[in-house]
Amino acid sequence: MKIEMNEKLKSRKGLLITPIFENYLDRFPKNYPDITKKFLLKLVKNKEFWGHSGEIGFSYADEENLSDKILLFGFGKIKNYTSKIARELGAKIGKEAIRLKEKNISIFFSKELAKYTEEFMEGILMIQYDIGKLKTKYSKKERYDLESLNILVEKSLLKNIKKDLEKAKIIADAIEYVKDLVNNPSNFVDMDYLADEARKIAKENGYKINILGNKELEKLNAGGILAVNSGSEKEAKLIFLEYKGAKNKNEKPIAIVGKGVVFDTGGYNLKPFQHIETMHQDMAGCAVVLGLFKVMKKLGIKKNVIGITPSVANMVNEKAFKPSDIITMMSGLTVEVTNTDAEGRLILGDAITYAAKFDPKNIITIATLTGAVALALGDRYAGLLGNNTKLRRELMKAGKEVDDLGWGLPLHSDYKKAMDSAVADIRNRDVETYRMAGCSKGAAFLEKFVEGNTWCHIDIGGTAFTDSPKPYQTRGATAHGFKMLLRYLEK
Ligand code: BES
Ligand code: ZN
Ligand code: ZN
């Protein structure tokens, strides 16, 4: 899609959108054309338009030099206009363009609107996401597609807006990338696919990369990763990416570790049909890590960051690991496998041990680790757990700023004790009280591998994939955690 900026409308094609704050009803911005003003006054006089948030006034335009259709769009009161509302109204406008099958839209920008250009654009772009990319009509291009977006704006605002638009496009493209990785099933997105994507990203940006396969993982005694992948015909991968954006190249890196289970059948503790259907989402943490590496250099993030994602398929066959197996992790700890469906913590345990070798400033794990987090927090908040209040608060704050929310959950010492085993050092699932505090216990397991590092865990088990999307989201993958982490890295 082409994004342009102009002072005046050039083409008669398409839909002309005029955002109207309630405050504009008697104080109309200078760069808005007279015809929209006339139209507005008529609607106001007939009590058909108030400028309330999301309100719509539609008309055909018969005037020269104007688009063929005009749309007045209510933006509510200026004092209520926040970054979150901007994103939601952007999406609402984007949806309206889709409904009208308009391929070309122009939008008048005022200085009030320009305050949240980035978020507003994000909304328009994100709602264009299409979950039907594998339909044949998608490749045949027989579908609606927004082709051009023309921002009409006073000269004095051009420069600022341009920067914001470019950033919004980079972020929206990355979010689309993350969603595609998560939405596409594991017969497309498998461990090799993820490794190839990481290679592409490293090549495009000049990042250091290292991809470990089964042989290297055996040498490292990565017993967790290998056990979970033992029922799979394909090799496990541990993907390592490094970005050096800090002024001081020796500054300690932030380690971001993402769960990359391309499909989670549950293993011999097989998932029931209601739960198994969407388990191609179980690499959403890995997708967020790849999405971040896609944009960090472009956005000039001034941090050193390493990304580590263990990628496996949790399958069932003769060689698959079994409940009651005792495995030895990369750290040397032995684990009694009480449940093969608690596999994320096994691969992440090894990945955390691997991350700790790089002497990181802190370690952030992001994973669809538990279904239990959804029972606690629903589908709007990711669970935030860890051993450092400051880091947890920083992530929560970053998430709030970009509407990618997280909320703290506790790590009580008794939850940690619940992971003790009678026959090994620890077990991967508590047996006696397993219905309780499942999210905390998953994190408690991970903590056994953190070894004194500052650490925060983001459980996106309830938020990575949704049937009840936010106004600017579509069904399926949400890329939850991507914007939270990006904002955190920007600071
Ligand atoms: N991948 C699942 C968690 C999950 C469930 C993510 C639903 C997204 C949506 C994870 O591997 C799992 O199965 N966790 C179990 C752990 C239990 C066996 C201790 C869970 O949460 O039920
Ligand atoms: Zn599982
Ligand atoms: Zn899983």
Short mmCIF file of C-alpha atoms and ligand atoms in Angstrom, two decimals:
data_model
loop_
_atom_site.label_atom_id
_atom_site.label_comp_id
_atom_site.label_asym_id
_atom_site.label_seq_id
_atom_site.Cartn_x
_atom_site.Cartn_y
_atom_site.Cartn_z
CA MET A 1 0.00 0.00 0.00
CA LYS A 2 1.15 3.49 -0.87
CA ILE A 3 1.11 6.18 1.80
CA GLU A 4 1.32 9.77 0.59
CA MET A 5 1.19 13.18 2.17
CA ASN A 6 -0.12 16.27 0.45
CA GLU A 7 -1.33 19.72 1.28
CA LYS A 8 -4.21 19.50 -1.16
CA LEU A 9 -6.35 16.75 -2.60
CA LYS A 10 -5.07 15.67 -6.00
CA SER A 11 -7.28 12.87 -7.20
CA ARG A 12 -11.05 12.64 -7.42
CA LYS A 13 -10.90 8.94 -6.79
CA GLY A 14 -11.99 7.28 -3.59
CA LEU A 15 -13.25 8.19 -0.19
CA LEU A 16 -12.49 11.48 1.50
CA ILE A 17 -12.52 11.23 5.28
CA THR A 18 -12.93 14.29 7.46
CA PRO A 19 -12.37 13.65 11.16
CA ILE A 20 -14.61 15.83 13.29
CA PHE A 21 -13.97 16.44 16.97
CA GLU A 22 -17.03 17.55 18.92
CA ASN A 23 -15.13 20.80 19.45
CA TYR A 24 -15.04 21.42 15.67
CA LEU A 25 -18.76 21.89 15.35
CA ASP A 26 -18.20 25.63 15.74
CA ARG A 27 -14.42 25.85 15.19
CA PHE A 28 -13.61 24.15 11.91
CA PRO A 29 -9.91 23.55 10.99
CA LYS A 30 -8.57 25.79 8.20
CA ASN A 31 -7.41 23.07 5.85
CA TYR A 32 -10.78 21.34 5.73
CA PRO A 33 -12.74 22.18 2.54
CA ASP A 34 -15.94 24.22 2.51
CA ILE A 35 -18.11 21.42 1.21
CA THR A 36 -17.45 19.26 4.26
CA LYS A 37 -18.21 22.24 6.45
CA LYS A 38 -21.51 22.79 4.65
CA PHE A 39 -22.35 19.13 4.93
CA LEU A 40 -21.49 19.13 8.61
CA LEU A 41 -23.60 22.19 9.36
CA LYS A 42 -26.57 20.63 7.60
CA LEU A 43 -26.26 17.42 9.60
CA VAL A 44 -25.81 19.35 12.83
CA LYS A 45 -28.84 21.49 12.09
CA ASN A 46 -30.94 18.36 11.46
CA LYS A 47 -29.55 16.85 14.65
CA GLU A 48 -28.05 13.97 12.68
CA PHE A 49 -24.41 14.39 13.69
CA TRP A 50 -22.80 15.40 16.96
CA GLY A 51 -19.16 14.53 16.49
CA HIS A 52 -19.41 11.74 19.03
CA SER A 53 -16.65 9.18 18.94
CA GLY A 54 -17.15 6.75 16.04
CA GLU A 55 -20.18 8.58 14.58
CA ILE A 56 -20.46 8.60 10.78
CA GLY A 57 -21.94 11.00 8.22
CA PHE A 58 -21.77 9.83 4.63
CA SER A 59 -22.52 11.65 1.38
CA TYR A 60 -21.73 11.64 -2.33
CA ALA A 61 -19.88 14.76 -3.35
CA ASP A 62 -20.85 16.56 -6.55
CA GLU A 63 -18.19 19.21 -6.34
CA GLU A 64 -15.16 19.62 -8.61
CA ASN A 65 -11.75 18.86 -7.12
CA LEU A 66 -13.15 16.56 -4.48
CA SER A 67 -13.35 12.82 -4.00
CA ASP A 68 -16.55 11.17 -5.13
CA LYS A 69 -17.57 10.16 -1.63
CA ILE A 70 -17.16 12.01 1.61
CA LEU A 71 -17.30 10.69 5.11
CA LEU A 72 -17.50 12.77 8.24
CA PHE A 73 -16.14 10.81 11.15
CA GLY A 74 -16.81 11.72 14.76
CA PHE A 75 -13.76 11.84 17.05
CA GLY A 76 -15.40 12.84 20.34
CA LYS A 77 -14.03 15.58 22.58
CA ILE A 78 -10.44 16.69 21.99
CA LYS A 79 -9.63 16.38 25.69
CA ASN A 80 -10.64 12.71 25.61
CA TYR A 81 -8.44 11.92 22.61
CA THR A 82 -5.73 9.48 23.78
CA SER A 83 -3.28 7.23 21.99
CA LYS A 84 -5.55 4.27 22.68
CA ILE A 85 -8.63 6.01 21.25
CA ALA A 86 -6.56 7.12 18.24
CA ARG A 87 -5.68 3.52 17.47
CA GLU A 88 -9.27 2.38 17.89
CA LEU A 89 -10.70 5.16 15.72
CA GLY A 90 -8.04 4.48 13.08
CA ALA A 91 -9.25 0.88 13.03
CA LYS A 92 -12.87 1.97 12.81
CA ILE A 93 -12.09 4.14 9.80
CA GLY A 94 -10.08 1.30 8.28
CA LYS A 95 -13.07 -1.00 8.76
CA GLU A 96 -15.35 1.53 7.11
CA ALA A 97 -13.04 1.61 4.08
CA ILE A 98 -13.20 -2.19 3.94
CA ARG A 99 -17.01 -2.15 4.23
CA LEU A 100 -17.27 0.33 1.37
CA LYS A 101 -14.61 -1.62 -0.57
CA GLU A 102 -12.68 1.60 -1.07
CA LYS A 103 -9.16 1.12 -2.38
CA ASN A 104 -8.15 4.76 -2.13
CA ILE A 105 -8.77 6.89 0.90
CA SER A 106 -7.77 10.43 1.78
CA ILE A 107 -7.88 11.83 5.28
CA PHE A 108 -7.75 15.41 6.41
CA PHE A 109 -5.37 15.86 9.30
CA SER A 110 -5.63 18.61 11.87
CA LYS A 111 -3.02 19.48 14.48
CA GLU A 112 -5.05 17.72 17.19
CA LEU A 113 -5.16 14.56 15.12
CA ALA A 114 -1.43 14.79 14.42
CA LYS A 115 -0.73 14.31 18.12
CA TYR A 116 -1.23 10.55 17.80
CA THR A 117 -0.46 10.00 14.12
CA GLU A 118 1.51 6.86 14.83
CA GLU A 119 -1.24 5.13 16.79
CA PHE A 120 -3.98 6.31 14.45
CA MET A 121 -2.09 4.87 11.46
CA GLU A 122 -1.37 1.67 13.35
CA GLY A 123 -5.12 1.24 13.78
CA ILE A 124 -5.86 1.75 10.09
CA LEU A 125 -3.09 -0.61 9.05
CA MET A 126 -3.66 -3.32 11.65
CA ILE A 127 -7.34 -3.75 10.83
CA GLN A 128 -6.42 -4.48 7.21
CA TYR A 129 -4.88 -7.75 8.37
CA ASP A 130 -6.29 -10.71 6.47
CA ILE A 131 -6.48 -14.16 8.10
CA GLY A 132 -7.46 -15.71 4.74
CA LYS A 133 -4.10 -15.56 3.04
CA LEU A 134 -4.22 -19.25 2.14
CA LYS A 135 -7.48 -18.87 0.23
CA THR A 136 -6.81 -19.17 -3.49
CA LYS A 137 -8.57 -15.88 -4.09
CA TYR A 138 -5.90 -14.18 -2.02
CA SER A 139 -3.10 -15.14 -4.38
CA LYS A 140 -5.30 -14.32 -7.37
CA LYS A 141 -5.72 -10.84 -5.92
CA GLU A 142 -9.49 -11.06 -6.33
CA ARG A 143 -9.98 -9.40 -3.03
CA TYR A 144 -10.35 -6.02 -1.44
CA ASP A 145 -7.03 -4.38 -0.74
CA LEU A 146 -6.39 -0.84 0.41
CA GLU A 147 -4.10 0.57 -2.31
CA SER A 148 -3.42 4.11 -1.34
CA LEU A 149 -3.74 6.33 1.66
CA ASN A 150 -3.41 10.05 1.24
CA ILE A 151 -2.88 12.24 4.27
CA LEU A 152 -3.94 15.84 3.71
CA VAL A 153 -2.10 18.10 6.06
CA GLU A 154 -0.82 21.66 6.55
CA LYS A 155 2.77 22.26 5.56
CA SER A 156 3.94 22.97 9.10
CA LEU A 157 2.96 19.49 10.29
CA LEU A 158 4.40 17.56 7.34
CA LYS A 159 7.79 16.76 8.81
CA ASN A 160 6.59 15.35 12.11
CA ILE A 161 3.82 13.38 10.56
CA LYS A 162 6.16 11.82 8.05
CA LYS A 163 8.34 10.36 10.82
CA ASP A 164 5.31 9.01 12.68
CA LEU A 165 3.82 7.47 9.55
CA GLU A 166 7.04 5.70 8.71
CA LYS A 167 7.30 4.29 12.20
CA ALA A 168 3.68 3.14 12.18
CA LYS A 169 4.27 1.34 8.90
CA ILE A 170 7.37 -0.45 10.23
CA ILE A 171 5.51 -1.52 13.38
CA ALA A 172 2.34 -2.59 11.57
CA ASP A 173 4.38 -4.60 9.04
CA ALA A 174 6.20 -6.37 11.87
CA ILE A 175 2.93 -7.12 13.64
CA GLU A 176 1.57 -8.60 10.43
CA TYR A 177 4.73 -10.68 10.19
CA VAL A 178 4.34 -11.99 13.75
CA LYS A 179 0.66 -12.78 13.16
CA ASP A 180 1.38 -14.64 9.94
CA LEU A 181 3.96 -16.80 11.71
CA VAL A 182 1.44 -17.65 14.43
CA ASN A 183 -1.64 -18.05 12.23
CA ASN A 184 0.02 -20.26 9.65
CA PRO A 185 -0.21 -23.88 10.76
CA SER A 186 2.74 -26.10 11.53
CA ASN A 187 2.68 -27.89 8.19
CA PHE A 188 3.97 -24.52 6.92
CA VAL A 189 5.70 -23.04 9.95
CA ASP A 190 7.91 -25.77 11.38
CA MET A 191 11.33 -25.61 13.05
CA ASP A 192 13.18 -25.30 9.73
CA TYR A 193 10.86 -22.52 8.62
CA LEU A 194 11.54 -20.54 11.79
CA ALA A 195 15.29 -21.11 11.45
CA ASP A 196 15.17 -19.89 7.83
CA GLU A 197 13.24 -16.79 8.86
CA ALA A 198 15.87 -16.07 11.52
CA ARG A 199 18.62 -16.47 8.89
CA LYS A 200 16.83 -14.04 6.56
CA ILE A 201 16.43 -11.47 9.32
CA ALA A 202 20.08 -11.82 10.33
CA LYS A 203 21.23 -11.38 6.74
CA GLU A 204 19.01 -8.36 6.08
CA ASN A 205 20.23 -6.58 9.19
CA GLY A 206 23.78 -7.84 9.62
CA TYR A 207 23.04 -9.54 12.95
CA LYS A 208 25.11 -12.36 14.36
CA ILE A 209 23.21 -15.65 14.23
CA ASN A 210 23.76 -19.17 15.43
CA ILE A 211 21.39 -22.08 14.86
CA LEU A 212 21.92 -25.25 16.82
CA GLY A 213 20.43 -28.54 15.59
CA ASN A 214 20.06 -31.92 17.32
CA LYS A 215 23.80 -32.70 17.22
CA GLU A 216 24.84 -29.43 18.86
CA LEU A 217 22.00 -29.71 21.37
CA GLU A 218 23.19 -33.20 22.33
CA LYS A 219 26.69 -31.83 22.89
CA LEU A 220 25.23 -29.16 25.18
CA ASN A 221 23.14 -31.78 27.04
CA ALA A 222 19.96 -29.87 26.22
CA GLY A 223 17.86 -32.67 27.68
CA GLY A 224 14.69 -30.57 27.96
CA ILE A 225 14.62 -29.46 24.32
CA LEU A 226 15.56 -32.92 23.04
CA ALA A 227 13.02 -34.76 25.19
CA VAL A 228 10.11 -32.60 24.07
CA ASN A 229 11.14 -32.98 20.43
CA SER A 230 11.81 -36.73 20.71
CA GLY A 231 8.47 -37.66 19.12
CA SER A 232 9.14 -35.49 16.09
CA GLU A 233 10.72 -36.64 12.81
CA LYS A 234 12.18 -33.18 12.36
CA GLU A 235 15.18 -31.79 14.22
CA ALA A 236 14.86 -29.39 17.10
CA LYS A 237 16.45 -25.97 16.66
CA LEU A 238 17.82 -23.48 19.10
CA ILE A 239 17.96 -20.11 17.36
CA PHE A 240 20.32 -17.42 18.63
CA LEU A 241 20.31 -13.84 17.29
CA GLU A 242 22.38 -10.89 18.45
CA TYR A 243 21.79 -7.17 17.87
CA LYS A 244 24.27 -4.59 19.06
CA GLY A 245 22.58 -1.22 19.20
CA ALA A 246 24.12 0.24 22.37
CA LYS A 247 26.82 2.92 22.09
CA ASN A 248 29.04 0.73 24.19
CA LYS A 249 29.31 -2.53 22.28
CA ASN A 250 30.35 -4.29 25.48
CA GLU A 251 27.22 -3.28 27.37
CA LYS A 252 25.49 -6.35 28.79
CA PRO A 253 22.68 -7.56 26.53
CA ILE A 254 19.02 -7.93 27.33
CA ALA A 255 18.15 -11.58 26.65
CA ILE A 256 14.71 -12.27 25.23
CA VAL A 257 13.76 -15.93 25.23
CA GLY A 258 10.66 -17.05 23.28
CA LYS A 259 8.84 -20.39 23.34
CA GLY A 260 8.78 -21.95 19.87
CA VAL A 261 6.63 -25.08 20.02
CA VAL A 262 5.39 -25.28 16.41
CA PHE A 263 2.65 -27.67 17.50
CA ASP A 264 1.70 -28.85 20.97
CA THR A 265 -0.32 -32.07 20.86
CA GLY A 266 0.29 -32.42 24.59
CA GLY A 267 2.38 -35.53 23.88
CA TYR A 268 1.19 -38.72 25.61
CA ASN A 269 -0.86 -36.45 27.88
CA LEU A 270 -2.75 -35.75 24.69
CA LYS A 271 -4.84 -32.61 24.57
CA PRO A 272 -8.61 -33.00 24.07
CA PHE A 273 -10.01 -31.73 20.76
CA GLN A 274 -11.24 -28.36 22.07
CA HIS A 275 -7.73 -27.52 23.17
CA ILE A 276 -5.61 -29.09 20.48
CA GLU A 277 -7.07 -27.26 17.48
CA THR A 278 -5.26 -23.98 17.99
CA MET A 279 -1.97 -25.35 19.25
CA HIS A 280 -0.06 -24.09 16.21
CA GLN A 281 -0.11 -20.84 18.25
CA ASP A 282 2.39 -22.35 20.68
CA MET A 283 5.34 -20.64 18.98
CA ALA A 284 3.92 -17.14 19.53
CA GLY A 285 6.78 -16.24 21.90
CA CYS A 286 9.29 -17.17 19.23
CA ALA A 287 7.33 -15.13 16.66
CA VAL A 288 7.51 -12.05 18.91
CA VAL A 289 11.29 -12.47 19.22
CA LEU A 290 11.68 -12.71 15.43
CA GLY A 291 9.37 -9.71 14.95
CA LEU A 292 11.51 -7.64 17.32
CA PHE A 293 14.71 -8.52 15.49
CA LYS A 294 13.01 -7.55 12.25
CA VAL A 295 12.58 -3.95 13.42
CA MET A 296 15.26 -3.21 16.04
CA LYS A 297 17.87 -2.00 13.60
CA LYS A 298 15.39 -0.07 11.42
CA LEU A 299 14.08 1.74 14.48
CA GLY A 300 17.56 2.36 15.84
CA ILE A 301 17.00 0.72 19.23
CA LYS A 302 19.92 1.73 21.44
CA LYS A 303 20.35 -1.51 23.38
CA ASN A 304 22.29 -4.71 22.99
CA VAL A 305 19.80 -7.54 22.67
CA ILE A 306 20.12 -11.28 22.26
CA GLY A 307 17.15 -13.36 21.13
CA ILE A 308 16.99 -17.05 21.95
CA THR A 309 14.22 -19.33 20.86
CA PRO A 310 14.09 -23.08 21.26
CA SER A 311 11.90 -24.62 18.57
CA VAL A 312 10.38 -28.09 18.71
CA ALA A 313 7.23 -30.06 17.92
CA ASN A 314 5.56 -31.86 20.84
CA MET A 315 4.40 -35.03 19.06
CA VAL A 316 3.53 -38.64 19.83
CA ASN A 317 5.31 -41.71 18.48
CA GLU A 318 7.36 -44.68 19.65
CA LYS A 319 10.32 -42.44 20.48
CA ALA A 320 8.38 -39.70 22.21
CA PHE A 321 9.09 -38.91 25.86
CA LYS A 322 6.57 -40.25 28.36
CA PRO A 323 5.01 -39.32 31.66
CA SER A 324 7.33 -40.63 34.43
CA ASP A 325 10.50 -40.20 32.34
CA ILE A 326 13.33 -38.51 34.21
CA ILE A 327 15.43 -36.20 32.07
CA THR A 328 18.59 -34.18 32.67
CA MET A 329 18.47 -30.55 31.67
CA MET A 330 21.31 -28.46 30.20
CA SER A 331 21.87 -26.99 33.68
CA GLY A 332 22.37 -30.48 35.14
CA LEU A 333 19.09 -30.48 37.09
CA THR A 334 17.06 -33.67 36.78
CA VAL A 335 13.34 -33.38 36.02
CA GLU A 336 10.60 -35.91 36.58
CA VAL A 337 8.17 -35.54 33.68
CA THR A 338 4.83 -35.81 35.40
CA ASN A 339 3.03 -34.44 32.35
CA THR A 340 4.22 -34.26 28.74
CA ASP A 341 1.88 -31.32 28.11
CA ALA A 342 3.94 -29.12 30.41
CA GLU A 343 6.60 -29.03 27.70
CA GLY A 344 7.14 -25.30 27.32
CA ARG A 345 8.95 -25.04 30.64
CA LEU A 346 11.26 -27.91 29.65
CA ILE A 347 12.48 -26.23 26.48
CA LEU A 348 12.61 -22.80 28.14
CA GLY A 349 14.57 -24.16 31.10
CA ASP A 350 17.37 -25.12 28.71
CA ALA A 351 17.06 -21.88 26.77
CA ILE A 352 17.38 -19.84 29.97
CA THR A 353 20.53 -21.78 30.91
CA TYR A 354 21.86 -21.02 27.43
CA ALA A 355 20.95 -17.32 27.75
CA ALA A 356 22.70 -17.09 31.14
CA LYS A 357 26.01 -18.01 29.45
CA PHE A 358 26.01 -14.57 27.78
CA ASP A 359 26.08 -12.73 31.13
CA PRO A 360 22.92 -10.77 30.29
CA LYS A 361 21.68 -7.60 31.98
CA ASN A 362 18.39 -9.38 32.42
CA ILE A 363 16.40 -12.26 30.99
CA ILE A 364 12.86 -11.89 29.69
CA THR A 365 10.95 -15.04 28.79
CA ILE A 366 7.85 -14.77 26.62
CA ALA A 367 5.71 -17.85 26.12
CA THR A 368 2.28 -19.35 25.63
CA LEU A 369 3.24 -21.25 28.76
CA THR A 370 -0.07 -21.99 30.44
CA GLY A 371 -3.80 -22.08 29.83
CA ALA A 372 -4.13 -21.23 33.51
CA VAL A 373 -3.07 -17.61 32.91
CA ALA A 374 -6.32 -17.12 30.97
CA LEU A 375 -8.33 -18.31 33.97
CA ALA A 376 -6.60 -15.71 36.12
CA LEU A 377 -6.40 -12.74 33.73
CA GLY A 378 -8.60 -13.43 30.71
CA ASP A 379 -7.60 -12.45 27.21
CA ARG A 380 -6.56 -8.83 27.75
CA TYR A 381 -3.63 -9.13 30.17
CA ALA A 382 -0.52 -11.26 29.89
CA GLY A 383 0.81 -12.57 33.20
CA LEU A 384 3.99 -10.93 34.44
CA LEU A 385 6.04 -12.90 36.96
CA GLY A 386 9.65 -12.80 38.02
CA ASN A 387 12.25 -12.09 40.64
CA ASN A 388 12.60 -8.34 40.15
CA THR A 389 9.86 -5.82 40.86
CA LYS A 390 11.51 -3.01 38.91
CA LEU A 391 11.75 -4.98 35.67
CA ARG A 392 8.20 -6.24 36.09
CA ARG A 393 6.90 -2.71 36.62
CA GLU A 394 8.83 -1.41 33.63
CA LEU A 395 7.29 -4.03 31.38
CA MET A 396 3.83 -3.38 32.79
CA LYS A 397 4.23 0.36 32.18
CA ALA A 398 5.57 -0.13 28.66
CA GLY A 399 2.64 -2.42 27.89
CA LYS A 400 0.12 0.05 29.20
CA GLU A 401 1.51 2.83 27.01
CA VAL A 402 0.94 0.83 23.84
CA ASP A 403 -2.21 -1.07 24.88
CA ASP A 404 -0.35 -4.38 25.04
CA LEU A 405 -1.20 -5.12 28.64
CA GLY A 406 0.42 -7.17 31.36
CA TRP A 407 -0.47 -7.72 35.02
CA GLY A 408 1.59 -9.06 37.89
CA LEU A 409 0.98 -12.49 39.40
CA PRO A 410 2.68 -13.87 42.52
CA LEU A 411 5.47 -16.39 42.93
CA HIS A 412 4.85 -17.70 46.45
CA SER A 413 7.53 -19.95 47.95
CA ASP A 414 4.92 -22.68 48.40
CA TYR A 415 4.24 -22.60 44.63
CA LYS A 416 7.95 -23.12 44.13
CA LYS A 417 7.90 -26.02 46.57
CA ALA A 418 5.03 -27.58 44.64
CA MET A 419 7.51 -28.25 41.83
CA ASP A 420 9.71 -30.46 44.05
CA SER A 421 9.85 -34.14 43.11
CA ALA A 422 10.34 -37.25 45.25
CA VAL A 423 12.46 -38.98 42.60
CA ALA A 424 14.29 -36.14 40.80
CA ASP A 425 15.44 -32.59 41.58
CA ILE A 426 12.15 -31.12 40.35
CA ARG A 427 9.03 -32.14 38.44
CA ASN A 428 7.39 -30.30 35.55
CA ARG A 429 3.89 -30.37 36.95
CA ASP A 430 2.59 -30.37 40.46
CA VAL A 431 0.40 -33.43 41.08
CA GLU A 432 -1.51 -32.76 44.32
CA THR A 433 -2.74 -29.19 43.75
CA TYR A 434 -2.34 -28.89 40.00
CA ARG A 435 -5.63 -27.07 39.53
CA MET A 436 -4.38 -24.12 41.53
CA ALA A 437 -2.08 -21.25 40.50
CA GLY A 438 -1.00 -23.03 37.32
CA CYS A 439 0.53 -19.91 35.82
CA SER A 440 2.61 -19.19 38.92
CA LYS A 441 3.82 -22.78 39.06
CA GLY A 442 4.92 -22.69 35.42
CA ALA A 443 6.97 -19.59 36.22
CA ALA A 444 8.23 -21.20 39.45
CA PHE A 445 9.65 -24.02 37.31
CA LEU A 446 11.41 -21.54 35.01
CA GLU A 447 12.94 -19.75 38.00
CA LYS A 448 14.97 -22.87 38.82
CA PHE A 449 17.12 -22.07 35.75
CA VAL A 450 17.50 -18.33 36.19
CA GLU A 451 20.51 -18.60 38.52
CA GLY A 452 20.74 -15.16 40.06
CA ASN A 453 19.87 -13.25 36.90
CA THR A 454 17.27 -10.50 36.90
CA TRP A 455 14.30 -12.11 35.22
CA CYS A 456 10.73 -11.47 34.15
CA HIS A 457 8.38 -13.90 32.48
CA ILE A 458 5.51 -12.89 30.20
CA ASP A 459 2.84 -15.60 29.96
CA ILE A 460 0.84 -14.97 26.76
CA GLY A 461 -1.10 -18.26 27.00
CA GLY A 462 -4.37 -16.31 27.30
CA THR A 463 -3.63 -13.49 24.87
CA ALA A 464 -1.60 -14.72 21.90
CA PHE A 465 -4.63 -16.00 20.03
CA THR A 466 -8.17 -14.75 20.37
CA ASP A 467 -11.79 -15.22 19.39
CA SER A 468 -12.73 -11.84 20.84
CA PRO A 469 -10.40 -9.36 19.17
CA LYS A 470 -9.92 -5.76 20.30
CA PRO A 471 -11.29 -3.04 17.97
CA TYR A 472 -8.05 -2.93 15.97
CA GLN A 473 -7.44 -6.66 15.93
CA THR A 474 -8.69 -9.52 13.83
CA ARG A 475 -9.49 -13.05 15.01
CA GLY A 476 -6.58 -15.42 15.61
CA ALA A 477 -3.07 -14.25 16.35
CA THR A 478 -2.66 -10.94 18.21
CA ALA A 479 1.16 -10.55 18.41
CA HIS A 480 0.65 -9.83 22.12
CA GLY A 481 3.91 -8.86 23.78
CA PHE A 482 5.53 -7.45 20.66
CA LYS A 483 4.61 -3.83 21.28
CA MET A 484 5.18 -4.14 25.03
CA LEU A 485 8.73 -5.35 24.49
CA LEU A 486 9.43 -2.88 21.71
CA ARG A 487 8.37 0.03 23.92
CA TYR A 488 10.48 -1.39 26.76
CA LEU A 489 13.52 -1.55 24.47
CA GLU A 490 12.89 1.98 23.19
CA LYS A 491 13.31 3.46 26.67
N1 BES B 1 0.81 -24.60 25.24
C1 BES B 1 0.13 -24.94 26.45
C2 BES B 1 -0.53 -23.73 27.11
C3 BES B 1 -1.61 -23.04 26.34
C4 BES B 1 -2.94 -23.42 26.49
C5 BES B 1 -1.30 -21.98 25.51
C6 BES B 1 -3.93 -22.75 25.80
C7 BES B 1 -2.29 -21.33 24.82
C8 BES B 1 -3.62 -21.70 24.97
C9 BES B 1 1.11 -25.53 27.46
O1 BES B 1 2.13 -26.26 26.92
C10 BES B 1 0.29 -26.43 28.34
O2 BES B 1 -0.23 -27.38 27.85
N2 BES B 1 0.22 -26.09 29.63
C11 BES B 1 -0.51 -26.85 30.57
C12 BES B 1 0.38 -27.10 31.75
C13 BES B 1 -0.12 -28.15 32.69
C14 BES B 1 -0.09 -29.51 32.04
C15 BES B 1 0.75 -28.13 33.93
C16 BES B 1 -1.75 -26.05 31.01
O3 BES B 1 -1.64 -24.83 31.19
O4 BES B 1 -2.81 -26.64 31.13
ZN ZN B 2 1.57 -28.27 26.50
ZN ZN B 3 2.70 -25.67 24.97
#
